[in-house]
XYZ file of C-alpha atoms in Angstrom:
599
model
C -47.544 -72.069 -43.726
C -49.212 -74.543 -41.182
C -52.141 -73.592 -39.667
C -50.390 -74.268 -36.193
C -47.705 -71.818 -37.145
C -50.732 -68.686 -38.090
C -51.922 -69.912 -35.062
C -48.600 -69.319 -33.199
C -48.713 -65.993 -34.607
C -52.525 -64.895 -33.723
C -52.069 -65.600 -30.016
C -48.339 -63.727 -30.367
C -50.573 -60.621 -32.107
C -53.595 -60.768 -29.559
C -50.943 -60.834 -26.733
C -49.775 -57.708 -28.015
C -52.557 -56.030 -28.572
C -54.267 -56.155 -25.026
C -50.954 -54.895 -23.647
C -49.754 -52.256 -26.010
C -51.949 -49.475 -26.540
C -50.927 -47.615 -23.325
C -47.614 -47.816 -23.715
C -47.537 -47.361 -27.147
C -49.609 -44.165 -26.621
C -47.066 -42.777 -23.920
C -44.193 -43.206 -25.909
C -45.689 -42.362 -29.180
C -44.055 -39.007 -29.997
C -40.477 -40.990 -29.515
C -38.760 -42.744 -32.391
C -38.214 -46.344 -30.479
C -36.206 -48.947 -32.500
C -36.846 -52.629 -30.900
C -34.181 -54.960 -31.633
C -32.887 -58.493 -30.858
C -30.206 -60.198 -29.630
C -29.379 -64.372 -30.446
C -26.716 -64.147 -27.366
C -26.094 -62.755 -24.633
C -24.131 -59.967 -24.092
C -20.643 -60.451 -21.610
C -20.012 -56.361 -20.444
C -19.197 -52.797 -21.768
C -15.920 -52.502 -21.533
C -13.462 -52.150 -24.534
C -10.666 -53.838 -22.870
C -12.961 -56.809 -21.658
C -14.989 -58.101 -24.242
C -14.689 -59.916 -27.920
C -18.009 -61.132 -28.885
C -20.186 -59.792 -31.529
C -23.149 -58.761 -29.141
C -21.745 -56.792 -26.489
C -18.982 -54.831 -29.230
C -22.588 -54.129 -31.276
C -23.510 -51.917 -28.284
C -19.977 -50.221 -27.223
C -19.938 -49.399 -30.937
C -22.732 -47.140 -30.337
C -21.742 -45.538 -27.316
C -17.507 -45.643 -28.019
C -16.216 -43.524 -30.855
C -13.021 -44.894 -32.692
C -10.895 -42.810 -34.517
C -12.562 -44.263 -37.826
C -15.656 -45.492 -39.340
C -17.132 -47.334 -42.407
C -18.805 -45.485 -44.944
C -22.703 -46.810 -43.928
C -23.633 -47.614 -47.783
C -20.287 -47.994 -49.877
C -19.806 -52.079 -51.055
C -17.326 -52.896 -50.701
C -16.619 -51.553 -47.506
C -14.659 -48.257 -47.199
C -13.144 -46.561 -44.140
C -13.805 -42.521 -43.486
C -13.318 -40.221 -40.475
C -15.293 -40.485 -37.710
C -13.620 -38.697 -34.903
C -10.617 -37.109 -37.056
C -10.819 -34.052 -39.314
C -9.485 -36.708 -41.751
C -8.528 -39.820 -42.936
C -4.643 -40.338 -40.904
C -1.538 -39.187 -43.161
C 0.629 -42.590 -43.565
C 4.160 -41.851 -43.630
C 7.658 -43.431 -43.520
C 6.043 -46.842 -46.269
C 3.040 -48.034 -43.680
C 5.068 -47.070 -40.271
C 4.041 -43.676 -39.164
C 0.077 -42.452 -38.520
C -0.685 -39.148 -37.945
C -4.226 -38.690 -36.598
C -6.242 -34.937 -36.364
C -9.073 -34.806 -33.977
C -12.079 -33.029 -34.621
C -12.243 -30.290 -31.901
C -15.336 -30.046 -29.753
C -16.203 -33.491 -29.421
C -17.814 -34.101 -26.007
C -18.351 -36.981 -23.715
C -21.955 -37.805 -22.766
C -22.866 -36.657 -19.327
C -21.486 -39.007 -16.263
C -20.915 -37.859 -12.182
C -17.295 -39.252 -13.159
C -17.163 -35.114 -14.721
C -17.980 -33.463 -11.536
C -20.266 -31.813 -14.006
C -18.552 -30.369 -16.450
C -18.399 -30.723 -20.254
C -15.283 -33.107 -20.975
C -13.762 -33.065 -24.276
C -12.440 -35.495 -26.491
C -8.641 -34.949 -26.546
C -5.115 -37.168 -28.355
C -4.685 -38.673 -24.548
C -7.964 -40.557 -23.974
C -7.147 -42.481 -27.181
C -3.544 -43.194 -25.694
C -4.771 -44.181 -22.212
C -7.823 -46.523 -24.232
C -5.118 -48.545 -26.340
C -2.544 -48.528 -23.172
C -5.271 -50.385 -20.759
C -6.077 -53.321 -24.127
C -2.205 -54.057 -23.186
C -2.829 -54.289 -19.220
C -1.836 -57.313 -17.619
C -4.013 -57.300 -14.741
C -7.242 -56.609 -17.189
C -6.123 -60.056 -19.397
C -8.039 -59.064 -22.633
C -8.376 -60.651 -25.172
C -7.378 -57.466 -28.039
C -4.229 -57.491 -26.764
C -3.577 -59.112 -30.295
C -4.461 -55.469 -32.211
C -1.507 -53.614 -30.421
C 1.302 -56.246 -29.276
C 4.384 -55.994 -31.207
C 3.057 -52.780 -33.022
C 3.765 -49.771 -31.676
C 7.041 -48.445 -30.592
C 7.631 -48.467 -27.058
C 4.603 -50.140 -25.570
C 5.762 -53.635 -25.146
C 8.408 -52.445 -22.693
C 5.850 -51.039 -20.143
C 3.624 -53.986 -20.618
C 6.870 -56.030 -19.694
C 7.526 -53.316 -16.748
C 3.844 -54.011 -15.552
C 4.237 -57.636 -15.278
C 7.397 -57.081 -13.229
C 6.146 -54.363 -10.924
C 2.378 -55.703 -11.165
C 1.255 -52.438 -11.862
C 0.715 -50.559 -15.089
C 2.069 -47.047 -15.623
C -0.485 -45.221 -17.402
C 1.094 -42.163 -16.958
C 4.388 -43.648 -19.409
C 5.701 -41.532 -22.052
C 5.263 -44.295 -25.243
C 7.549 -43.280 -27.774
C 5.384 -44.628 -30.439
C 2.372 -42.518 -28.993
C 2.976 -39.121 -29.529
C 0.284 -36.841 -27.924
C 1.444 -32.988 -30.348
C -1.457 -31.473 -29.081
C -4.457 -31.437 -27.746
C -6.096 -32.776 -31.181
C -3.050 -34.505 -32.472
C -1.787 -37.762 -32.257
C 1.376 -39.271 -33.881
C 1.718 -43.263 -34.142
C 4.821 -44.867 -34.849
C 4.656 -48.589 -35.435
C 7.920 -50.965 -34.781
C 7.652 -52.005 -38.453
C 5.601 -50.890 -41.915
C 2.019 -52.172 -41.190
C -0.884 -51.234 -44.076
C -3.553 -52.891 -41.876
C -2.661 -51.054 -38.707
C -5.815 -48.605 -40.076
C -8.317 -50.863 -40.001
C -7.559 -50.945 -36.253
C -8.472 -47.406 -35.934
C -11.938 -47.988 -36.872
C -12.364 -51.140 -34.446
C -15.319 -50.750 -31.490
C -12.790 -52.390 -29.001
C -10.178 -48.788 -29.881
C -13.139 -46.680 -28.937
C -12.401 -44.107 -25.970
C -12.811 -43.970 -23.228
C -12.140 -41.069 -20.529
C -9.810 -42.379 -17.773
C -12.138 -40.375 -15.018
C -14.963 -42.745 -16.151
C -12.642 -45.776 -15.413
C -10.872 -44.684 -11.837
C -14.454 -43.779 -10.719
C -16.135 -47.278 -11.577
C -13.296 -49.491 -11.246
C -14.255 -52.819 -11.907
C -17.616 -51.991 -12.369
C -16.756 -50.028 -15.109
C -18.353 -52.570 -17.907
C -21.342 -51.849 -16.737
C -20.813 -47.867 -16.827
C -19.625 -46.957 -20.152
C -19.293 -43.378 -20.602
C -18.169 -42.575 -24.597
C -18.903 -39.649 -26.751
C -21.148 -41.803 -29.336
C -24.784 -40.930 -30.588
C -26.008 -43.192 -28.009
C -25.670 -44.240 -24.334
C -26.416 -46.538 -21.981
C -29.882 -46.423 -20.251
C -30.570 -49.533 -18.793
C -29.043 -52.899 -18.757
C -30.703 -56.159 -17.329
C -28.166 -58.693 -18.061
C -28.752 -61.147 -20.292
C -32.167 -60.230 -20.562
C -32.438 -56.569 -21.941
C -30.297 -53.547 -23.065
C -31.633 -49.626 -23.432
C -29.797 -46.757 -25.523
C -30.965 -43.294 -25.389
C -29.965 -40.661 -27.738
C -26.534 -38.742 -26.155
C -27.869 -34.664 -25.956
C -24.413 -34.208 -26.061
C -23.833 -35.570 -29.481
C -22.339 -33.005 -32.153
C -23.892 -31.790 -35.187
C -23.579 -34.888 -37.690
C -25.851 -35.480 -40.917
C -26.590 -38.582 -42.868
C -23.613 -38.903 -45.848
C -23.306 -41.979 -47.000
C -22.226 -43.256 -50.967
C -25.046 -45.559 -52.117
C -22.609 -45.944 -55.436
C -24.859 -48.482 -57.914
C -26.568 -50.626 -56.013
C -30.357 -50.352 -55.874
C -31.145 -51.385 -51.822
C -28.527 -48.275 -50.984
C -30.012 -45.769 -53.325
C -33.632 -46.606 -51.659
C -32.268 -46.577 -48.145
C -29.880 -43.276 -48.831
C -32.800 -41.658 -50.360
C -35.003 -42.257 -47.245
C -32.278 -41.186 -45.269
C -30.269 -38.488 -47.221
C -29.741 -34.652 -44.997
C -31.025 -36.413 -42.054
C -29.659 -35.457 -38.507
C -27.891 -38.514 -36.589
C -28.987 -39.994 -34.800
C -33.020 -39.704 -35.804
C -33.586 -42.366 -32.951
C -34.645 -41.320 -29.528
C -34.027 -44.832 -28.524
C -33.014 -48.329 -29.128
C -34.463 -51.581 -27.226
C -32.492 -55.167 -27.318
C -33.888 -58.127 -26.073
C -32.081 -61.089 -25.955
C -34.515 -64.035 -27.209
C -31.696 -67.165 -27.920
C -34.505 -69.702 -29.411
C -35.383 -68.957 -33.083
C -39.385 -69.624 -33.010
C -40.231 -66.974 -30.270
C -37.786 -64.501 -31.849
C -39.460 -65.084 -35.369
C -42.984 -64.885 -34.074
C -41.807 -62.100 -32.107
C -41.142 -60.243 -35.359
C -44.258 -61.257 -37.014
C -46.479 -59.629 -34.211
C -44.567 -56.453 -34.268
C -42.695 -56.828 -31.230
C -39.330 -56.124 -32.957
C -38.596 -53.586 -35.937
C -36.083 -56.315 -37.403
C -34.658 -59.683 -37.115
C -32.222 -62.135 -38.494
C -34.444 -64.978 -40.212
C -33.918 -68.066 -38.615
C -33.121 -70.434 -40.844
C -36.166 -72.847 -39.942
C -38.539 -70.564 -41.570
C -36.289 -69.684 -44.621
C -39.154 -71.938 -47.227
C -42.014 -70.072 -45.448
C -41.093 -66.591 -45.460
C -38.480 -66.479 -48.684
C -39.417 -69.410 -51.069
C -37.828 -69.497 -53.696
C -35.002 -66.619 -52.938
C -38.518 -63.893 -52.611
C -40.291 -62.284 -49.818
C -43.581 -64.446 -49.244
C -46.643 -62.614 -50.848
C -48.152 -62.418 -47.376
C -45.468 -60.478 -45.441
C -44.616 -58.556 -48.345
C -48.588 -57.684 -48.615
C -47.901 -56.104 -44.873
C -45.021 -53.993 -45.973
C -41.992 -55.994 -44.541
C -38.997 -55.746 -46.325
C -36.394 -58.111 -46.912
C -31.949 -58.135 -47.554
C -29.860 -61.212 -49.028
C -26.393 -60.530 -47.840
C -23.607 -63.222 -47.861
C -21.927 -62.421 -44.188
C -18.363 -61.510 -43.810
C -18.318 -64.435 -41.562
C -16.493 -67.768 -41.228
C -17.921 -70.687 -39.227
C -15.225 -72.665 -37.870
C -14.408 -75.778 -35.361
C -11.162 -74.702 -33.631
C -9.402 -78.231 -31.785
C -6.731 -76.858 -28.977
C -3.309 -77.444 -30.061
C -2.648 -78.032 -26.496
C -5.097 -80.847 -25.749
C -3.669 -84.138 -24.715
C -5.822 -85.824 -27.408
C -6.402 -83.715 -29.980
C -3.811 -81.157 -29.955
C 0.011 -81.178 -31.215
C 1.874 -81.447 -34.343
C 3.248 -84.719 -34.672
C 1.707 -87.264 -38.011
C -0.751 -88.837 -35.539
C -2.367 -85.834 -33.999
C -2.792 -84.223 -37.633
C -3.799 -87.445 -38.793
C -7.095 -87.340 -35.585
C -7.453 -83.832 -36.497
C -7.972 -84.790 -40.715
C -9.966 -87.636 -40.041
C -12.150 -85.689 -37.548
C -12.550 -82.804 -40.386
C -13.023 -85.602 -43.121
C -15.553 -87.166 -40.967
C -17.759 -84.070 -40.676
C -20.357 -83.494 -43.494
C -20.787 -79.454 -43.985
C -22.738 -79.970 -47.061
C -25.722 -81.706 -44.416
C -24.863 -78.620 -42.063
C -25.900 -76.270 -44.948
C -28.731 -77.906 -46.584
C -30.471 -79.566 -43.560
C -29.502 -77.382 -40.760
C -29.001 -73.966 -42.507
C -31.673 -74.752 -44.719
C -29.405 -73.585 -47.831
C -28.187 -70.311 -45.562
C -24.810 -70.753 -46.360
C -21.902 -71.754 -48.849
C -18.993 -73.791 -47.780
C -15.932 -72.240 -46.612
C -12.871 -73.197 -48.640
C -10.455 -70.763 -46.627
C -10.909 -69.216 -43.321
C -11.138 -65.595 -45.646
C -15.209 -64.820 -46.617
C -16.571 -63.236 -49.729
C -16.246 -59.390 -50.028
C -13.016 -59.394 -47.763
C -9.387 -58.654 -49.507
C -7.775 -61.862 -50.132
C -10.950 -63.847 -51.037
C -10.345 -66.115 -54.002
C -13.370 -67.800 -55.498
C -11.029 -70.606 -57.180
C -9.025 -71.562 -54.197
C -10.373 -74.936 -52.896
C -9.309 -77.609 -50.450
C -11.070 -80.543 -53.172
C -13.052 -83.073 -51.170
C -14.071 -82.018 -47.309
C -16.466 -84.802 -46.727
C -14.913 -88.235 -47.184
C -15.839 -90.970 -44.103
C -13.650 -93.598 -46.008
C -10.908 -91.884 -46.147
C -11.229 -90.899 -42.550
C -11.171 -94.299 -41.571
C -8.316 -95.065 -43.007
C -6.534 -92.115 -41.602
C -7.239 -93.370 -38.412
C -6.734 -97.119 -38.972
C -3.091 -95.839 -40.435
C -2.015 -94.253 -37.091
C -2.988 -97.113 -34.321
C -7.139 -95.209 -33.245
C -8.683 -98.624 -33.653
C -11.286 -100.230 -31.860
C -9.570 -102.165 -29.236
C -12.504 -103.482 -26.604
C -15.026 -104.364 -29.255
C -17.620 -101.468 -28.395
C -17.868 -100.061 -31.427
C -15.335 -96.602 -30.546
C -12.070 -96.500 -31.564
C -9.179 -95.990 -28.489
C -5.962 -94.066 -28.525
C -2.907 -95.493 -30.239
C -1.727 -96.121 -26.580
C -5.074 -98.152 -25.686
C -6.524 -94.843 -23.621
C -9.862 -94.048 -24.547
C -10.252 -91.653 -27.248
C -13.428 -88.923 -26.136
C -13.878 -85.925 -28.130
C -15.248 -83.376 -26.376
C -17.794 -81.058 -28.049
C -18.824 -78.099 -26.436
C -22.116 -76.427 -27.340
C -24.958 -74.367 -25.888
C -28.638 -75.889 -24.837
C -30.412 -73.851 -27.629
C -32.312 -76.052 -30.008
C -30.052 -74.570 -33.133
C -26.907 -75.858 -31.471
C -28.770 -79.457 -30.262
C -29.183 -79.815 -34.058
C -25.734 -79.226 -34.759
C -24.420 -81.455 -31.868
C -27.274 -84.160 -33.507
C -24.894 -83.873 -36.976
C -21.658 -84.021 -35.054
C -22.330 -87.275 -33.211
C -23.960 -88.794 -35.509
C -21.081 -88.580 -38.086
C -18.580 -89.560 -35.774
C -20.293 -92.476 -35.174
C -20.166 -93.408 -38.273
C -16.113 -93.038 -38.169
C -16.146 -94.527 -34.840
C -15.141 -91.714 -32.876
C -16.926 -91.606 -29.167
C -18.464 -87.304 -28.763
C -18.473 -86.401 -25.447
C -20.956 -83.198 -25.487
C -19.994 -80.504 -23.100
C -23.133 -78.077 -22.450
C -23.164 -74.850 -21.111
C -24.277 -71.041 -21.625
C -22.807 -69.536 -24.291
C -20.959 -66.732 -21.970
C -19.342 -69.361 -19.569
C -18.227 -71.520 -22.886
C -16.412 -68.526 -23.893
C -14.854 -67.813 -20.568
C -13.653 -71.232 -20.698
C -12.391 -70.995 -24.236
C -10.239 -68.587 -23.621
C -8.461 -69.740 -20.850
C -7.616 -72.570 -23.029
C -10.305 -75.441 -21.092
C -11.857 -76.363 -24.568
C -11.407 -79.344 -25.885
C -12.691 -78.431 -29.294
C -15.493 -75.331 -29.734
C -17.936 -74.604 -32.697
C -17.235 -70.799 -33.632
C -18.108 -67.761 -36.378
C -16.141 -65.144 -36.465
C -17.235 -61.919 -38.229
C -14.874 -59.058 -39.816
C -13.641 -56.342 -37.655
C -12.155 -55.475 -40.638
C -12.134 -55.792 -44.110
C -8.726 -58.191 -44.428
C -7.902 -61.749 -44.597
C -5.500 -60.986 -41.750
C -8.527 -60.473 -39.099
C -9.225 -63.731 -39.951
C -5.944 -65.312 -40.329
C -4.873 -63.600 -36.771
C -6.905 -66.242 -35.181
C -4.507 -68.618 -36.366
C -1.412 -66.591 -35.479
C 0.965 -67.758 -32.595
C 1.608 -65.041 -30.631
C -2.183 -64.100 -30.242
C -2.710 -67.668 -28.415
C -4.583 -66.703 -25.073
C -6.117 -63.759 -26.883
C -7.775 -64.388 -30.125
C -6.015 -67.777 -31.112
C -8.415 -69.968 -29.009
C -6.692 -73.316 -30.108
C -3.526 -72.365 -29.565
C -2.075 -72.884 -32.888
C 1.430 -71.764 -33.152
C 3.528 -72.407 -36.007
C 6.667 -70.834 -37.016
C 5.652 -71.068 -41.267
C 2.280 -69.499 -40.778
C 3.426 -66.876 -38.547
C 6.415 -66.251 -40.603
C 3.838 -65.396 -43.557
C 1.350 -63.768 -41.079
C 4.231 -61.116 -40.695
C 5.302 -61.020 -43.936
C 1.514 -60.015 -45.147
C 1.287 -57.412 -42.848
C 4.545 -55.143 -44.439
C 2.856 -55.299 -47.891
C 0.226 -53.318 -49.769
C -3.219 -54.617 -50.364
C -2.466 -56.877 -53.612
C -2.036 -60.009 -55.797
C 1.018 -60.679 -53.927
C -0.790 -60.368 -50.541
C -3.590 -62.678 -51.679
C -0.649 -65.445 -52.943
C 0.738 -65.241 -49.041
C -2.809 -65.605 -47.411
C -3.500 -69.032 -49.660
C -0.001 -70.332 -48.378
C -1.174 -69.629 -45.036
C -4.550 -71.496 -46.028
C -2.707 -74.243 -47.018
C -1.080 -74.596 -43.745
C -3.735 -74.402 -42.299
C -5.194 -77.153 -44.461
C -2.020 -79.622 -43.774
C -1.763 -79.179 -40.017
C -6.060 -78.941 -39.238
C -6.211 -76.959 -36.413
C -9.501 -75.771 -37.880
C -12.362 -77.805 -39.256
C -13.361 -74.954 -41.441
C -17.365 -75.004 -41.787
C -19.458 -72.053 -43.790
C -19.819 -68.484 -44.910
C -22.995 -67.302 -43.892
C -26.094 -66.159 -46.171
C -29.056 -64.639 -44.085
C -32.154 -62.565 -44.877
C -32.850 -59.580 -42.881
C -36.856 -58.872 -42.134
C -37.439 -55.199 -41.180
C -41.203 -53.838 -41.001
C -42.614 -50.989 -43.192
C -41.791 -48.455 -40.837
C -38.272 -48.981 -40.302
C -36.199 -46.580 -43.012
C -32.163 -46.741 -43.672
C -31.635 -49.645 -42.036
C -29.393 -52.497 -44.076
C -26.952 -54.683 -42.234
C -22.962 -53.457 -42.917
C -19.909 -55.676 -43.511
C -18.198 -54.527 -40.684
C -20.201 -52.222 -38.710
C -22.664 -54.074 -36.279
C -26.194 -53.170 -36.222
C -25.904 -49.528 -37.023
C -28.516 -47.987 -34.883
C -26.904 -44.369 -35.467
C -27.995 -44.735 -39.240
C -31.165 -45.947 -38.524
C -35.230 -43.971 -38.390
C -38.736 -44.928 -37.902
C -41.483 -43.641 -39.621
C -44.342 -42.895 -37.103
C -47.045 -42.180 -39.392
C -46.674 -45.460 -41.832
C -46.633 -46.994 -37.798
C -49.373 -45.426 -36.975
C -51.399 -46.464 -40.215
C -50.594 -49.935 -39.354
C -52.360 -49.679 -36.045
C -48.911 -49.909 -33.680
């Protein structure tokens, strides 16, 4: 390391230690977990949100009717709110679910003060208001066309402009109290990873007639945690829920060596073992690194500038290890992906010229530089839009050569985008200018992705027009369809290929489909996926799809994610999940080994 950078990091520890002993001393007896955000959050409400940050926190506070086992690899689903894992009847059509009885809500005025249990209805109301017209959210795409009965009311609602919570669906069938029968409008053996979604959490319907619109920044859930304090954009605060039931640490470790050491530290344990959880949002990667290395947060992400000093060579650097830091290699269920909207003058549409822009723009764009220069090596390229450790992953499925500037010049000469006025930029086959629009955030990691992107299409003679905003109003903007073109990753919310391939489908354009692709073949497949067991003959329909999606380049598919996960000496059972988010609920702090090293 530099002596600048030890520098960096003495001024970041003195800092700290002139301001923490009093605090630390006052909150001492309480197990505190400090974490960090890269975004900002949007809101707290199920029905509202789709980005990684602010579903990591409703995830905490929201119960869905399923969970992941915290340890198992691959991922496995078990009960979380149900007695049991649902009873699938009729071949994949029919889920019965048992609640656990005696599952309370955490405290909120919205009760009038009483104790308000969990019951079959909230889950029916929670799923009814995804499909509201007037809330617009963007998981409409886990229930539409699913379940039996539902799209008529959402059709009603757009009619009448009002939704009819109170509706009898015939495909949500409250038996009792505990008991909830689903009946979907076809066979569907993925429906169940919907169940264990953050976004199908509950929510009580007091909590949202009393808050109204407000009610994203109010959410009431029956979780281990809830919500404290919220400074947007700035800082989030969980606090244990007193209300939480009677739940121990169970989780399968099976053979792998980091999950026997972290269910050993863990095993018999009370959830939560937290008292509470603080998130600051820190969007630069130096202050949230140096951040970690003064003790200000119990864990972090490593950025990927300081991936030679702190893991060189693939191992923990004998100085941090020397302090007790630990350190986790995980490939991310994650795909990094350029979306271009299929309903852009320029570069959207499906006729040979707009596929040919879209190929030569993909062609044009060097990942392998992304991953070794940018990622500093953090990262494999992605070959499908379906990661490593996700069903349908094939290792020997590849698209051949994704980098090829020749060849996108020629793609472009074929089609009539040539350089008409002599400056260098190529124009529209009509003579219009050709400007592709890049939209991107003013955070130095993106600056050095927009840096790559211009200066390869340059080289292909394509003019980048940089759009650059906040992440959150980007995202507001995508999807309403005013994007150009956007740089995105999208993480599992289940373990599938079809939560990745639904960003692709038709029907989910306006929701999760952010470019808008719709084509009959892919969703013809999409469908025909669904209404089949987990399987070789799945896997054959998702690399049709990929090929499709190869042919028509809607995408410019990017990377799969590697990342290293720092966590100091006193932070026990913590190890980032597949599918789960940052798993705060599974998570303790040793005081005395904090303590000893003078925190």
């Amino acid at each position: 390391m530099s002596a600048r950078f030890f520098s960096a990091v003495l001024l970041y520890a003195i800092a700290f230690a002139c301001t923490a002993p009093a605090t630390l001393a006052a909150e001492a007896p309480k197990k505190v977990f400090r974490s960090v955000f890269l975004i900002a959050e949007t809101e707290f409400d199920p029905a509202k949100i789709s980005d990684l940050y602010s579903n990591a926190v409703i995830e905490e506070i929201l119960e869905s009717p399923l969970t992941y086992d915290m340890l198992a690899r691959p991922a496995r689903l078990k009960p979380q709110t149900l007695i049991a894992m649902p009873a699938i009847t009729e071949g994949g059509k029919v889920y019965t679910l048992k609640l656990k009885p005696g599952i309370i809500f955490a405290d909120d005025p919205a009760f009038n003060g009483k104790r308000r249990e969990l019951t079959a209805q909230d889950y029916v109301y929670s799923w009814m208001r995804l499909l509201d017209p007037k809330l617009k959210s963007p998981n409409t795409w886990l229930l539409t066309g699913k379940i039996v009965g539902l799209d008529a009311i959402v059709a009603a609602a757009k009619t009448s402009g009002s939704f009819d919570y109170d509706a009898k669906v015939a495909g949500l069938e409250v038996l009792d109290a505990h008991t909830l029968r689903i009946t979907l409008t076809k066979p569907d053996f993925n429906f169940i990873y919907i169940l264990a979604m953050a976004t199908t959490g509950a929510v009580a319907r007091e909590v949202v007639e009393k808050y109204g619109a407000q009610v994203g920044a109010h959410p009431v859930g029956t979780g281990a945690f809830l919500l404290k304090e919220w400074r947007r954009s700035s800082k989030i605060v969980l606090e244990k829920n007193p209300n939480f039931r009677e739940e121990f640490y169970d989780a399968d470790p099976g053979n792998d060596p980091v999950s026997q050491k972290l269910a050993a530290q863990m095993k018999g344990k009370r959830l939560p073992q937290l008292d509470r959880v603080e998130i600051s949002i820190i969007e630069e990667s130096q202050p949230r690194w140096l951040a970690f290395l003064s003790g200000e947060l119990d864990t972090v992400k490593l950025p990927y500038e300081f991936n030679s000093m702190a893991v060189p060579g693939g191992k923990i650097a004998p100085n941090l290890a020397k302090l007790g830091m630990t350190a986790t290699h995980e490939i991310e269920a994650v795909v990094t992906y350029t979306y271009f909207n299929m309903k852009d003058p320029i570069v959207g549409g499906y006729t040979p010229d707009k596929v040919a822009l879209r190929r030569a723009i993909s062609l044009g764009y060097d990942t392998d530089a992304e991953i070794n220069i940018i990622r500093n090596g953090n990262a494999i390229k992605a070959e499908s839009p379906i990661p490593p450790g996700v069903l349908g992953y094939d290792p020997h499925f590849t698209l051949g050569k994704t980098y090829d500037p020749a060849r996108a010049k020629a793609l472009l000469d074929t089609y009539g985008y040539i350089d008409r006025d002599g400056d260098g930029y190529r124009e529209m086959p009509d003579g219009k200018p050709l400007i592709f629009v890049f939209a991107s955030t003013p955070v130095q990691l993106d600056k050095m992705f927009l840096e790559l992107w211009k200066k390869n299409m340059d080289a292909i003679g394509i003019r980048i027009s940089p759009l650059i905003e906040k992440w959150p109003d980007l995202r507001k903007k995508s999807k309403l369809g005013q994007l150009q073109t956007w740089a995105l990753a999208w993480g599992a919310d289940y373990p599938d290929g079809e939560n990745f391939l639904q960003l692709l489908y038709g029907p989910n354009s306006g929701s999760s489909n952010d470019g808008n692709f719709s084509l009959p073949a892919f969703d013809k497949l999409y469908e025909e996926a669904a209404a089949i067991p987990a399987g070789p003959e799945r896997t054959k329909i998702y690399q049709q799809m990929a090929k499709l999606i190869a042919a028509y380049a809607p995408w410019k598919l990017n990377t799969h994610r590697t990342f290293d996960t720092f966590n100091q000496p006193w932070v026990l059972g913590f190890r980032k999940h597949q599918i789960m988010h940052d798993t705060y609920k599974f998570i303790d702090i040793d005081l005395d080994i904090k303590a000893q090293a003078g925190y």
